[in-house]
Amino acid sequence: MCRALLEAGELDLLMGGVCIPVYLCWLARYGRAAGPLEWLVLTLCATVGWFMQPLLMLGVVPLALLYHVWLFRGVRLAWHLGLLTANLAALGANLFWLWDWCAHVWLYVPFGGEEHPNPTWPSALREWEAFLPADPIELGVGAFGLLGMLLMLRRHAGAAWLLAWGTLIYMAAGGAGRLWPTIGEFGTQKVLGIGVWCCAIPCAYGVTRIAVGIGSSSGVRVLGMVWLVLGFLGIGWGFDLPNRWAITPLQIGLSPDREEIVKTLR
């Protein structure tokens, strides 16, 4: 996913997409123990996210508002003011160009042309694979991430719910872009990987808890991690991952064909 976005020049989606799970995780941490560090990280993540791709951050806005409502009575007014000022500071830092962006956002609207029949909901439900990543690694991260979210509910319920809703929003948007060509013209199918990135931290948490459980049951905690590594090596060998990852180096600059075009134009 990252390599595809990098090769396509979609640096706005790459950098802005990384800010989404980081923002959600630190939002959950801000809910547990608000402090200057949490406020600063939230402000920086939101600032970079709005700067790189505002459309991505629009999916975070309802989650932040819902988090306000969820903790409305359990926290003080200063907590709400801190979170509000963090988001307003991020918007204020990008206000100098967001006005122009809002004035020209209509350029994202599809121009028209050939009309494609939109699938109905029954046929869309039969094509549920469109809402899942095609890469087996991303699919595995998503599966382990869902397991990790269930395990996080006991100790880190806020982070689990925020990451779960983030995963749902961006994977639903990516699947909709695959199913409906009209929505796909906005490029929403590219945000499917962001939903997988939201599963990365729960995946690491779930894998760690499984390793701890295996180590505790065996009596030696180190063995849990050893068996887990051996299991992942077996899975990698079964899916032939070394050959899948045998990709060509990233090309920097113009390709030979494009260099010939530039020479011709000169």
PDB file of C-alpha atoms in Angstrom, residues 6-198:
ATOM      1  CA  LEU A   6       4.681   6.425  -3.186  1.00  0.00           C
ATOM      2  CA  GLU A   7       5.073   5.296  -6.778  1.00  0.00           C
ATOM      3  CA  ALA A   8       1.811   6.990  -7.741  1.00  0.00           C
ATOM      4  CA  GLY A   9       2.974  10.244  -6.173  1.00  0.00           C
ATOM      5  CA  GLU A  10       0.114  10.239  -3.664  1.00  0.00           C
ATOM      6  CA  LEU A  11       2.212  11.723  -0.882  1.00  0.00           C
ATOM      7  CA  ASP A  12      -0.806  13.584   0.477  1.00  0.00           C
ATOM      8  CA  LEU A  13      -2.637  10.311   1.099  1.00  0.00           C
ATOM      9  CA  LEU A  14       0.501   8.636   2.428  1.00  0.00           C
ATOM     10  CA  MET A  15       1.411  11.307   4.971  1.00  0.00           C
ATOM     11  CA  GLY A  16      -2.148  12.294   5.788  1.00  0.00           C
ATOM     12  CA  GLY A  17      -3.176   8.656   6.165  1.00  0.00           C
ATOM     13  CA  VAL A  18      -0.402   7.989   8.675  1.00  0.00           C
ATOM     14  CA  CYS A  19      -1.699  10.888  10.775  1.00  0.00           C
ATOM     15  CA  ILE A  20      -5.137   9.266  11.138  1.00  0.00           C
ATOM     16  CA  PRO A  21      -4.266   6.296  13.413  1.00  0.00           C
ATOM     17  CA  VAL A  22      -1.704   8.396  15.289  1.00  0.00           C
ATOM     18  CA  TYR A  23      -4.341  11.046  15.976  1.00  0.00           C
ATOM     19  CA  LEU A  24      -6.906   8.477  17.116  1.00  0.00           C
ATOM     20  CA  CYS A  25      -4.452   6.754  19.463  1.00  0.00           C
ATOM     21  CA  TRP A  26      -3.350   9.994  21.064  1.00  0.00           C
ATOM     22  CA  LEU A  27      -6.950  11.122  21.283  1.00  0.00           C
ATOM     23  CA  ALA A  28      -7.631   8.043  23.389  1.00  0.00           C
ATOM     24  CA  ARG A  29      -4.554   8.799  25.486  1.00  0.00           C
ATOM     25  CA  TYR A  30      -5.745  12.370  25.918  1.00  0.00           C
ATOM     26  CA  GLY A  31      -9.002  10.969  27.249  1.00  0.00           C
ATOM     27  CA  ARG A  32      -7.177   8.860  29.841  1.00  0.00           C
ATOM     28  CA  ALA A  33      -4.530  11.360  30.951  1.00  0.00           C
ATOM     29  CA  ALA A  34      -4.726  14.787  29.374  1.00  0.00           C
ATOM     30  CA  GLY A  35      -1.516  16.765  29.473  1.00  0.00           C
ATOM     31  CA  PRO A  36       0.695  19.147  27.486  1.00  0.00           C
ATOM     32  CA  LEU A  37       2.381  16.326  25.560  1.00  0.00           C
ATOM     33  CA  GLU A  38      -0.941  14.796  24.510  1.00  0.00           C
ATOM     34  CA  TRP A  39      -2.278  18.201  23.493  1.00  0.00           C
ATOM     35  CA  LEU A  40       0.859  18.955  21.467  1.00  0.00           C
ATOM     36  CA  VAL A  41       0.836  15.622  19.616  1.00  0.00           C
ATOM     37  CA  LEU A  42      -2.875  15.973  18.795  1.00  0.00           C
ATOM     38  CA  THR A  43      -2.293  19.489  17.486  1.00  0.00           C
ATOM     39  CA  LEU A  44       0.675  18.464  15.334  1.00  0.00           C
ATOM     40  CA  CYS A  45      -1.106  15.389  13.914  1.00  0.00           C
ATOM     41  CA  ALA A  46      -4.217  17.380  13.076  1.00  0.00           C
ATOM     42  CA  THR A  47      -2.122  20.182  11.559  1.00  0.00           C
ATOM     43  CA  VAL A  48      -0.194  17.828   9.285  1.00  0.00           C
ATOM     44  CA  GLY A  49      -3.357  15.880   8.441  1.00  0.00           C
ATOM     45  CA  TRP A  50      -5.303  18.975   7.386  1.00  0.00           C
ATOM     46  CA  PHE A  51      -2.317  20.247   5.422  1.00  0.00           C
ATOM     47  CA  MET A  52      -1.704  17.011   3.527  1.00  0.00           C
ATOM     48  CA  GLN A  53      -5.295  16.014   2.700  1.00  0.00           C
ATOM     49  CA  PRO A  54      -8.336  17.761   4.229  1.00  0.00           C
ATOM     50  CA  LEU A  55     -10.754  15.183   2.843  1.00  0.00           C
ATOM     51  CA  LEU A  56      -9.110  12.504   4.987  1.00  0.00           C
ATOM     52  CA  MET A  57      -9.481  14.569   8.140  1.00  0.00           C
ATOM     53  CA  LEU A  58     -13.185  14.966   7.489  1.00  0.00           C
ATOM     54  CA  GLY A  59     -13.526  11.342   8.587  1.00  0.00           C
ATOM     55  CA  VAL A  60     -11.871  12.169  11.921  1.00  0.00           C
ATOM     56  CA  VAL A  61     -14.110  15.143  12.735  1.00  0.00           C
ATOM     57  CA  PRO A  62     -17.217  13.069  13.653  1.00  0.00           C
ATOM     58  CA  LEU A  63     -15.073  10.744  15.775  1.00  0.00           C
ATOM     59  CA  ALA A  64     -13.655  13.684  17.736  1.00  0.00           C
ATOM     60  CA  LEU A  65     -17.150  15.101  18.227  1.00  0.00           C
ATOM     61  CA  LEU A  66     -18.505  11.740  19.367  1.00  0.00           C
ATOM     62  CA  TYR A  67     -15.590  11.452  21.792  1.00  0.00           C
ATOM     63  CA  HIS A  68     -16.557  14.833  23.222  1.00  0.00           C
ATOM     64  CA  VAL A  69     -20.107  13.583  23.792  1.00  0.00           C
ATOM     65  CA  TRP A  70     -18.981  10.211  25.140  1.00  0.00           C
ATOM     66  CA  LEU A  71     -16.849  11.789  27.878  1.00  0.00           C
ATOM     67  CA  PHE A  72     -19.048  14.820  28.355  1.00  0.00           C
ATOM     68  CA  ARG A  73     -19.920  14.219  32.014  1.00  0.00           C
ATOM     69  CA  GLY A  74     -16.835  12.311  33.084  1.00  0.00           C
ATOM     70  CA  VAL A  75     -14.281  15.085  32.512  1.00  0.00           C
ATOM     71  CA  ARG A  76     -13.900  18.718  33.419  1.00  0.00           C
ATOM     72  CA  LEU A  77     -14.539  21.713  31.213  1.00  0.00           C
ATOM     73  CA  ALA A  78     -10.789  22.269  30.815  1.00  0.00           C
ATOM     74  CA  TRP A  79     -10.528  18.869  29.098  1.00  0.00           C
ATOM     75  CA  HIS A  80     -13.090  19.848  26.465  1.00  0.00           C
ATOM     76  CA  LEU A  81     -11.494  23.248  25.987  1.00  0.00           C
ATOM     77  CA  GLY A  82      -8.076  21.641  25.536  1.00  0.00           C
ATOM     78  CA  LEU A  83      -9.293  19.230  22.870  1.00  0.00           C
ATOM     79  CA  LEU A  84     -11.265  21.983  21.159  1.00  0.00           C
ATOM     80  CA  THR A  85      -8.292  24.339  21.074  1.00  0.00           C
ATOM     81  CA  ALA A  86      -6.042  21.573  19.711  1.00  0.00           C
ATOM     82  CA  ASN A  87      -8.343  21.036  16.737  1.00  0.00           C
ATOM     83  CA  LEU A  88      -8.967  24.753  16.242  1.00  0.00           C
ATOM     84  CA  ALA A  89      -5.222  25.447  16.349  1.00  0.00           C
ATOM     85  CA  ALA A  90      -4.681  22.852  13.621  1.00  0.00           C
ATOM     86  CA  LEU A  91      -7.375  24.429  11.480  1.00  0.00           C
ATOM     87  CA  GLY A  92      -6.041  27.898  12.186  1.00  0.00           C
ATOM     88  CA  ALA A  93      -2.548  26.902  11.079  1.00  0.00           C
ATOM     89  CA  ASN A  94      -3.989  25.846   7.700  1.00  0.00           C
ATOM     90  CA  LEU A  95      -6.567  28.589   7.402  1.00  0.00           C
ATOM     91  CA  PHE A  96      -4.400  30.648   5.048  1.00  0.00           C
ATOM     92  CA  TRP A  97      -4.909  28.117   2.252  1.00  0.00           C
ATOM     93  CA  LEU A  98      -8.048  26.216   3.297  1.00  0.00           C
ATOM     94  CA  TRP A  99     -10.197  29.131   2.145  1.00  0.00           C
ATOM     95  CA  ASP A 100      -8.883  28.720  -1.398  1.00  0.00           C
ATOM     96  CA  TRP A 101      -9.214  24.943  -1.129  1.00  0.00           C
ATOM     97  CA  CYS A 102     -12.880  25.243  -0.129  1.00  0.00           C
ATOM     98  CA  ALA A 103     -13.489  27.617  -3.020  1.00  0.00           C
ATOM     99  CA  HIS A 104     -12.013  25.130  -5.510  1.00  0.00           C
ATOM    100  CA  VAL A 105     -13.052  21.844  -3.936  1.00  0.00           C
ATOM    101  CA  TRP A 106     -15.652  21.481  -6.677  1.00  0.00           C
ATOM    102  CA  LEU A 107     -12.775  20.350  -8.898  1.00  0.00           C
ATOM    103  CA  TYR A 108     -13.017  16.986  -7.118  1.00  0.00           C
ATOM    104  CA  VAL A 109     -16.543  16.573  -8.495  1.00  0.00           C
ATOM    105  CA  PRO A 110     -16.568  14.140 -11.459  1.00  0.00           C
ATOM    106  CA  PHE A 111     -16.830  15.931 -14.786  1.00  0.00           C
ATOM    107  CA  GLY A 112     -19.236  13.430 -16.270  1.00  0.00           C
ATOM    108  CA  GLY A 113     -18.938  11.343 -19.383  1.00  0.00           C
ATOM    109  CA  GLU A 114     -19.862   7.694 -19.634  1.00  0.00           C
ATOM    110  CA  GLU A 115     -22.447   6.684 -17.061  1.00  0.00           C
ATOM    111  CA  HIS A 116     -21.949   3.450 -15.190  1.00  0.00           C
ATOM    112  CA  PRO A 117     -24.840   1.509 -13.668  1.00  0.00           C
ATOM    113  CA  ASN A 118     -24.552   1.645  -9.917  1.00  0.00           C
ATOM    114  CA  PRO A 119     -24.991  -1.702  -8.162  1.00  0.00           C
ATOM    115  CA  THR A 120     -27.920  -2.067  -5.807  1.00  0.00           C
ATOM    116  CA  TRP A 121     -27.441  -2.926  -2.146  1.00  0.00           C
ATOM    117  CA  PRO A 122     -28.207  -6.674  -2.567  1.00  0.00           C
ATOM    118  CA  SER A 123     -25.596  -7.019  -5.301  1.00  0.00           C
ATOM    119  CA  ALA A 124     -23.183  -4.859  -3.301  1.00  0.00           C
ATOM    120  CA  LEU A 125     -23.537  -7.168  -0.307  1.00  0.00           C
ATOM    121  CA  ARG A 126     -22.732 -10.149  -2.520  1.00  0.00           C
ATOM    122  CA  GLU A 127     -19.502  -8.394  -3.522  1.00  0.00           C
ATOM    123  CA  TRP A 128     -18.310  -7.972   0.061  1.00  0.00           C
ATOM    124  CA  GLU A 129     -14.747  -8.720  -1.043  1.00  0.00           C
ATOM    125  CA  ALA A 130     -14.544  -5.137  -2.313  1.00  0.00           C
ATOM    126  CA  PHE A 131     -14.428  -3.942   1.294  1.00  0.00           C
ATOM    127  CA  LEU A 132     -11.402  -6.102   2.091  1.00  0.00           C
ATOM    128  CA  PRO A 133      -7.768  -5.530   1.097  1.00  0.00           C
ATOM    129  CA  ALA A 134      -6.458  -7.803  -1.640  1.00  0.00           C
ATOM    130  CA  ASP A 135      -2.966  -8.136  -0.196  1.00  0.00           C
ATOM    131  CA  PRO A 136      -2.688 -11.111   2.220  1.00  0.00           C
ATOM    132  CA  ILE A 137      -0.440  -9.147   4.582  1.00  0.00           C
ATOM    133  CA  GLU A 138      -2.944  -6.320   4.879  1.00  0.00           C
ATOM    134  CA  LEU A 139      -5.739  -8.858   5.272  1.00  0.00           C
ATOM    135  CA  GLY A 140      -3.828 -10.567   8.079  1.00  0.00           C
ATOM    136  CA  VAL A 141      -3.139  -7.247   9.801  1.00  0.00           C
ATOM    137  CA  GLY A 142      -6.841  -6.430   9.599  1.00  0.00           C
ATOM    138  CA  ALA A 143      -7.859  -9.814  11.024  1.00  0.00           C
ATOM    139  CA  PHE A 144      -5.365  -9.671  13.891  1.00  0.00           C
ATOM    140  CA  GLY A 145      -6.289  -6.018  14.387  1.00  0.00           C
ATOM    141  CA  LEU A 146      -9.939  -6.906  14.969  1.00  0.00           C
ATOM    142  CA  LEU A 147      -8.851  -9.516  17.486  1.00  0.00           C
ATOM    143  CA  GLY A 148      -6.603  -6.959  19.142  1.00  0.00           C
ATOM    144  CA  MET A 149      -9.500  -4.490  19.397  1.00  0.00           C
ATOM    145  CA  LEU A 150     -11.547  -7.086  21.261  1.00  0.00           C
ATOM    146  CA  LEU A 151      -8.664  -7.635  23.662  1.00  0.00           C
ATOM    147  CA  MET A 152      -8.194  -3.881  24.091  1.00  0.00           C
ATOM    148  CA  LEU A 153     -11.781  -3.409  25.236  1.00  0.00           C
ATOM    149  CA  ARG A 154     -10.903  -4.572  28.745  1.00  0.00           C
ATOM    150  CA  ARG A 155      -8.155  -2.029  29.453  1.00  0.00           C
ATOM    151  CA  HIS A 156      -8.219   0.457  26.574  1.00  0.00           C
ATOM    152  CA  ALA A 157     -11.870   0.697  25.558  1.00  0.00           C
ATOM    153  CA  GLY A 158     -11.579   4.270  24.264  1.00  0.00           C
ATOM    154  CA  ALA A 159      -8.699   3.486  21.916  1.00  0.00           C
ATOM    155  CA  ALA A 160     -10.387   0.293  20.760  1.00  0.00           C
ATOM    156  CA  TRP A 161     -13.631   2.051  19.842  1.00  0.00           C
ATOM    157  CA  LEU A 162     -11.898   4.984  18.156  1.00  0.00           C
ATOM    158  CA  LEU A 163      -9.690   2.720  16.034  1.00  0.00           C
ATOM    159  CA  ALA A 164     -12.637   0.439  15.253  1.00  0.00           C
ATOM    160  CA  TRP A 165     -14.740   3.334  13.994  1.00  0.00           C
ATOM    161  CA  GLY A 166     -11.776   4.694  12.069  1.00  0.00           C
ATOM    162  CA  THR A 167     -11.289   1.308  10.433  1.00  0.00           C
ATOM    163  CA  LEU A 168     -14.980   1.101   9.576  1.00  0.00           C
ATOM    164  CA  ILE A 169     -15.152   4.594   8.080  1.00  0.00           C
ATOM    165  CA  TYR A 170     -12.119   4.329   5.811  1.00  0.00           C
ATOM    166  CA  MET A 171     -12.645   0.725   4.753  1.00  0.00           C
ATOM    167  CA  ALA A 172     -16.290   1.481   3.952  1.00  0.00           C
ATOM    168  CA  ALA A 173     -15.217   4.497   1.900  1.00  0.00           C
ATOM    169  CA  GLY A 174     -12.598   2.410   0.078  1.00  0.00           C
ATOM    170  CA  GLY A 175     -15.055  -0.393  -0.648  1.00  0.00           C
ATOM    171  CA  ALA A 176     -17.663   2.069  -1.866  1.00  0.00           C
ATOM    172  CA  GLY A 177     -15.118   3.499  -4.281  1.00  0.00           C
ATOM    173  CA  ARG A 178     -14.528   0.021  -5.676  1.00  0.00           C
ATOM    174  CA  LEU A 179     -18.216  -0.795  -6.051  1.00  0.00           C
ATOM    175  CA  TRP A 180     -19.644   2.499  -7.259  1.00  0.00           C
ATOM    176  CA  PRO A 181     -17.715   3.994 -10.204  1.00  0.00           C
ATOM    177  CA  THR A 182     -19.207   7.426  -9.503  1.00  0.00           C
ATOM    178  CA  ILE A 183     -17.742   7.443  -5.997  1.00  0.00           C
ATOM    179  CA  GLY A 184     -14.545   5.890  -7.310  1.00  0.00           C
ATOM    180  CA  GLU A 185     -13.949   8.962  -9.473  1.00  0.00           C
ATOM    181  CA  PHE A 186     -13.243  10.833  -6.241  1.00  0.00           C
ATOM    182  CA  GLY A 187     -10.418   8.367  -5.523  1.00  0.00           C
ATOM    183  CA  THR A 188     -12.037   6.986  -2.371  1.00  0.00           C
ATOM    184  CA  GLN A 189     -10.829   3.457  -3.165  1.00  0.00           C
ATOM    185  CA  LYS A 190      -7.331   4.622  -2.208  1.00  0.00           C
ATOM    186  CA  VAL A 191      -8.291   5.140   1.460  1.00  0.00           C
ATOM    187  CA  LEU A 192      -8.953   1.426   2.026  1.00  0.00           C
ATOM    188  CA  GLY A 193      -5.386   1.031   3.254  1.00  0.00           C
ATOM    189  CA  ILE A 194      -5.912   3.707   5.904  1.00  0.00           C
ATOM    190  CA  GLY A 195      -8.475   1.435   7.511  1.00  0.00           C
ATOM    191  CA  VAL A 196      -5.801  -1.264   7.603  1.00  0.00           C
ATOM    192  CA  TRP A 197      -3.351   1.179   9.192  1.00  0.00           C
ATOM    193  CA  CYS A 198      -5.899   1.790  11.947  1.00  0.00           C
TER     194      CYS A 198
END
